[in-house]
Amino acid sequence: MARILIVDDQKSVLLTLEALLTGAGYAVIACTNALDALKVLTSEPMDLLITDAIMPGGADGYALTRTVRKEPALAKLPVILLTGKREKEDVEKGIESGVNDYVVKPLDPELLLAKIQNLLKTKPEESAHFAQARVHYQAEWDTKTEITSVSELGMDFKSLVPMPLGKILRVHSSIFGDVGIREVAVRVDHCEEITGVDGFYKITTHFVGITEKELSPLRLWIRAKRTF
């Protein structure tokens, strides 16, 4: 059973998260501030940290994440940042602090659980299933890359260049304009060479910082495409 530490100064949020996560089969420990969270992290093994971005007392979720990343024993701990802020600069701040994912409030329970499963999973086929649309859009990071499928959780790419797990990519593609949303960063979850396709890699990613407002047109766009 995976152990998850949740941190938020609002007890109502903690109770909601605890009910959701325990109902999904996770063991949960709750803290109301970053200092107590650090004490737990340094004394008990945890598999995932979920922290609110803004908390009183000078130690917010950004600072907590930066501290975690500096501790050798905690550096690889997956971190999800919760926030009500939706602006691009806020997402960038979260990414720069070292979070693995950035979830905008109000929370979508199904999507949050899928993101948690995605961070905790050991095999790509264990991830939660969302409807996908087969697409053929050109995208760029350091090399031209093809987006091969899109779901509300993230994107799959075909590329000549492998990408390291955990790398956050800023993808530039016309697909975002077609969907009607801003360009959203993605994080690499899995990268493997495509059998029988010489030199190409399949790269599986999930969105970082996508909002519920952006998910709505994305879901409609996916449904309008041929799904599988």
Short mmCIF file of C-alpha atoms in Angstrom, two decimals:
data_model
loop_
_atom_site.label_atom_id
_atom_site.label_comp_id
_atom_site.label_asym_id
_atom_site.label_seq_id
_atom_site.Cartn_x
_atom_site.Cartn_y
_atom_site.Cartn_z
CA MET A 1 0.00 0.00 0.00
CA ALA A 2 1.50 3.33 -1.09
CA ARG A 3 1.94 5.96 1.62
CA ILE A 4 0.98 9.54 0.76
CA LEU A 5 1.70 12.67 2.80
CA ILE A 6 -0.80 15.51 2.25
CA VAL A 7 -0.09 19.08 3.38
CA ASP A 8 -2.61 21.93 3.47
CA ASP A 9 -3.42 24.63 6.02
CA GLN A 10 -7.15 24.18 5.36
CA LYS A 11 -8.47 21.20 7.32
CA SER A 12 -11.49 20.91 5.02
CA VAL A 13 -9.15 20.28 2.09
CA LEU A 14 -7.21 17.71 4.11
CA LEU A 15 -10.41 15.87 5.03
CA THR A 16 -11.54 15.82 1.39
CA LEU A 17 -8.17 14.55 0.18
CA GLU A 18 -7.92 11.97 2.95
CA ALA A 19 -11.37 10.57 2.14
CA LEU A 20 -10.55 10.41 -1.58
CA LEU A 21 -7.14 8.78 -1.13
CA THR A 22 -8.07 6.28 1.57
CA GLY A 23 -11.08 5.31 -0.53
CA ALA A 24 -8.65 4.58 -3.37
CA GLY A 25 -6.59 2.30 -1.14
CA TYR A 26 -3.74 4.59 -0.09
CA ALA A 27 -2.34 5.08 3.41
CA VAL A 28 -2.51 8.80 4.23
CA ILE A 29 -0.77 11.08 6.72
CA ALA A 30 -1.97 14.70 6.93
CA CYS A 31 -0.11 17.85 8.05
CA THR A 32 -1.26 21.46 8.24
CA ASN A 33 2.14 23.08 7.64
CA ALA A 34 5.46 22.53 5.89
CA LEU A 35 7.54 22.19 9.06
CA ASP A 36 5.47 19.29 10.37
CA ALA A 37 5.58 17.76 6.90
CA LEU A 38 9.39 17.83 6.90
CA LYS A 39 9.45 16.09 10.28
CA VAL A 40 7.28 13.31 8.88
CA LEU A 41 9.34 13.02 5.70
CA THR A 42 12.59 12.67 7.61
CA SER A 43 11.21 10.10 10.04
CA GLU A 44 8.84 7.94 7.97
CA PRO A 45 9.07 6.48 4.45
CA MET A 46 6.65 8.12 2.01
CA ASP A 47 5.86 7.28 -1.60
CA LEU A 48 4.31 10.61 -2.61
CA LEU A 49 3.90 14.16 -1.32
CA ILE A 50 0.86 16.31 -2.13
CA THR A 51 1.21 19.87 -0.88
CA ASP A 52 -0.75 23.10 -1.17
CA ALA A 53 1.23 25.89 -2.82
CA ILE A 54 0.27 28.75 -0.51
CA MET A 55 0.43 28.28 3.26
CA PRO A 56 0.96 30.80 6.08
CA GLY A 57 4.09 30.95 8.20
CA GLY A 58 6.68 31.60 5.48
CA ALA A 59 7.13 27.95 4.47
CA ASP A 60 4.87 27.38 1.48
CA GLY A 61 4.61 24.44 -0.89
CA TYR A 62 7.27 25.84 -3.20
CA ALA A 63 9.77 26.13 -0.36
CA LEU A 64 8.85 22.68 0.92
CA THR A 65 9.48 21.18 -2.51
CA ARG A 66 12.83 22.94 -2.87
CA THR A 67 13.89 21.63 0.55
CA VAL A 68 12.82 18.09 -0.37
CA ARG A 69 14.83 18.25 -3.59
CA LYS A 70 17.96 19.23 -1.66
CA GLU A 71 17.75 16.22 0.67
CA PRO A 72 19.53 13.20 -0.88
CA ALA A 73 17.15 10.73 0.75
CA LEU A 74 14.08 12.62 -0.52
CA ALA A 75 15.32 14.03 -3.82
CA LYS A 76 13.41 11.51 -5.95
CA LEU A 77 10.15 11.66 -3.96
CA PRO A 78 7.25 12.45 -6.34
CA VAL A 79 5.60 15.78 -5.47
CA ILE A 80 2.22 17.11 -6.59
CA LEU A 81 1.55 20.81 -5.97
CA LEU A 82 -2.05 21.97 -5.40
CA THR A 83 -2.97 25.57 -6.11
CA GLY A 84 -5.81 27.86 -7.06
CA LYS A 85 -3.48 29.94 -9.25
CA ARG A 86 -3.84 29.33 -12.97
CA GLU A 87 -1.45 31.78 -14.64
CA LYS A 88 1.47 30.52 -16.71
CA GLU A 89 4.02 32.16 -14.40
CA ASP A 90 2.56 30.29 -11.42
CA VAL A 91 2.88 26.98 -13.25
CA GLU A 92 6.47 27.86 -14.20
CA LYS A 93 7.23 28.69 -10.56
CA GLY A 94 5.98 25.27 -9.51
CA ILE A 95 8.00 23.52 -12.20
CA GLU A 96 11.14 25.41 -11.26
CA SER A 97 10.74 24.46 -7.59
CA GLY A 98 11.01 20.80 -8.63
CA VAL A 99 7.44 19.48 -8.49
CA ASN A 100 6.52 16.45 -10.59
CA ASP A 101 3.03 17.69 -11.30
CA TYR A 102 0.91 20.78 -10.74
CA VAL A 103 -2.83 20.42 -10.11
CA VAL A 104 -5.13 23.43 -10.26
CA LYS A 105 -8.08 23.72 -7.88
CA PRO A 106 -10.95 22.95 -7.85
CA LEU A 107 -9.75 19.37 -7.96
CA ASP A 108 -11.02 16.81 -10.42
CA PRO A 109 -10.97 13.62 -8.27
CA GLU A 110 -10.66 11.23 -11.21
CA LEU A 111 -7.83 13.21 -12.78
CA LEU A 112 -5.98 13.60 -9.47
CA LEU A 113 -6.15 9.85 -8.82
CA ALA A 114 -4.92 9.19 -12.36
CA LYS A 115 -1.97 11.54 -11.84
CA ILE A 116 -1.14 9.85 -8.53
CA GLN A 117 -1.28 6.42 -10.14
CA ASN A 118 0.83 7.72 -12.99
CA LEU A 119 3.57 8.91 -10.62
CA LEU A 120 3.52 5.74 -8.54
CA LYS A 121 3.25 3.19 -11.33
CA THR A 122 6.15 0.97 -12.36
CA LYS A 123 4.83 -0.11 -15.76
CA PRO A 124 3.30 2.14 -18.41
CA GLU A 125 0.43 -0.27 -19.06
CA GLU A 126 -0.76 0.17 -15.46
CA SER A 127 -1.81 3.79 -16.02
CA ALA A 128 -5.49 4.78 -15.85
CA HIS A 129 -7.37 4.61 -19.16
CA PHE A 130 -8.70 7.76 -20.75
CA ALA A 131 -10.24 8.13 -24.20
CA GLN A 132 -7.57 8.93 -26.75
CA ALA A 133 -7.60 10.39 -30.24
CA ARG A 134 -5.07 9.30 -32.85
CA VAL A 135 -3.52 12.44 -34.32
CA HIS A 136 -0.63 13.46 -36.55
CA TYR A 137 0.62 16.88 -35.49
CA GLN A 138 4.14 18.19 -35.76
CA ALA A 139 5.67 19.36 -32.47
CA GLU A 140 9.05 20.70 -31.49
CA TRP A 141 11.34 20.56 -28.51
CA ASP A 142 15.00 20.16 -29.49
CA THR A 143 14.01 18.22 -32.61
CA LYS A 144 10.91 17.83 -34.72
CA THR A 145 8.63 15.29 -33.12
CA GLU A 146 5.24 13.81 -33.96
CA ILE A 147 2.39 13.76 -31.46
CA THR A 148 0.75 10.37 -31.97
CA SER A 149 -2.07 10.39 -29.39
CA VAL A 150 -3.71 12.73 -26.92
CA SER A 151 -5.76 12.09 -23.77
CA GLU A 152 -6.87 14.36 -20.96
CA LEU A 153 -3.93 12.99 -18.96
CA GLY A 154 -1.19 13.71 -21.49
CA MET A 155 0.37 13.01 -24.90
CA ASP A 156 2.34 10.29 -26.67
CA PHE A 157 5.13 11.25 -29.07
CA LYS A 158 7.23 9.55 -31.72
CA SER A 159 10.73 10.98 -31.87
CA LEU A 160 14.20 10.21 -33.14
CA VAL A 161 15.56 11.57 -29.86
CA PRO A 162 14.99 9.69 -26.56
CA MET A 163 13.99 11.76 -23.54
CA PRO A 164 15.00 11.10 -19.91
CA LEU A 165 12.27 10.14 -17.45
CA GLY A 166 11.04 13.08 -15.40
CA LYS A 167 12.13 15.72 -17.89
CA ILE A 168 9.63 18.56 -18.29
CA LEU A 169 9.18 19.69 -21.88
CA ARG A 170 7.67 22.87 -23.27
CA VAL A 171 5.95 21.63 -26.41
CA HIS A 172 5.21 24.01 -29.29
CA SER A 173 2.56 22.66 -31.64
CA SER A 174 -0.47 23.82 -33.61
CA ILE A 175 -2.52 21.17 -31.80
CA PHE A 176 -3.01 23.55 -28.86
CA GLY A 177 -4.54 26.18 -31.15
CA ASP A 178 -6.82 23.57 -32.70
CA VAL A 179 -8.00 22.50 -29.24
CA GLY A 180 -8.37 26.13 -28.16
CA ILE A 181 -6.02 26.13 -25.17
CA ARG A 182 -2.61 27.57 -24.34
CA GLU A 183 0.53 25.51 -24.76
CA VAL A 184 0.83 23.16 -21.76
CA ALA A 185 4.07 21.67 -20.46
CA VAL A 186 4.42 17.88 -20.23
CA ARG A 187 6.53 15.57 -18.09
CA VAL A 188 8.16 12.41 -19.48
CA ASP A 189 6.85 9.23 -17.84
CA HIS A 190 8.20 6.56 -20.18
CA CYS A 191 10.51 6.30 -23.17
CA GLU A 192 11.15 3.17 -25.20
CA GLU A 193 12.50 2.29 -28.62
CA ILE A 194 9.74 1.38 -31.06
CA THR A 195 10.16 -2.22 -32.22
CA GLY A 196 10.46 -2.52 -35.97
CA VAL A 197 10.76 1.24 -36.52
CA ASP A 198 14.46 1.91 -36.81
CA GLY A 199 15.73 4.75 -34.65
CA PHE A 200 12.38 5.97 -33.32
CA TYR A 201 11.24 6.19 -29.70
CA LYS A 202 7.78 6.26 -28.15
CA ILE A 203 7.65 8.90 -25.43
CA THR A 204 4.73 8.89 -22.98
CA THR A 205 4.06 12.11 -21.06
CA HIS A 206 1.48 13.73 -18.81
CA PHE A 207 0.35 17.35 -18.71
CA VAL A 208 1.75 19.60 -15.99
CA GLY A 209 -0.47 22.43 -14.76
CA ILE A 210 -3.45 21.93 -17.06
CA THR A 211 -6.59 23.54 -15.61
CA GLU A 212 -10.17 22.31 -15.50
CA LYS A 213 -11.07 25.19 -17.82
CA GLU A 214 -8.59 23.80 -20.35
CA LEU A 215 -9.64 20.19 -19.82
CA SER A 216 -13.21 20.91 -20.97
CA PRO A 217 -12.32 21.89 -24.57
CA LEU A 218 -9.68 19.15 -24.66
CA ARG A 219 -12.27 16.51 -23.74
CA LEU A 220 -14.67 17.83 -26.39
CA TRP A 221 -11.90 17.87 -28.99
CA ILE A 222 -10.92 14.28 -28.20
CA ARG A 223 -14.54 13.12 -28.44
CA ALA A 224 -14.85 14.79 -31.83
CA LYS A 225 -11.93 12.70 -33.10
CA ARG A 226 -11.90 8.98 -33.77
CA THR A 227 -11.23 7.46 -30.33
CA PHE A 228 -9.97 4.05 -29.25
#
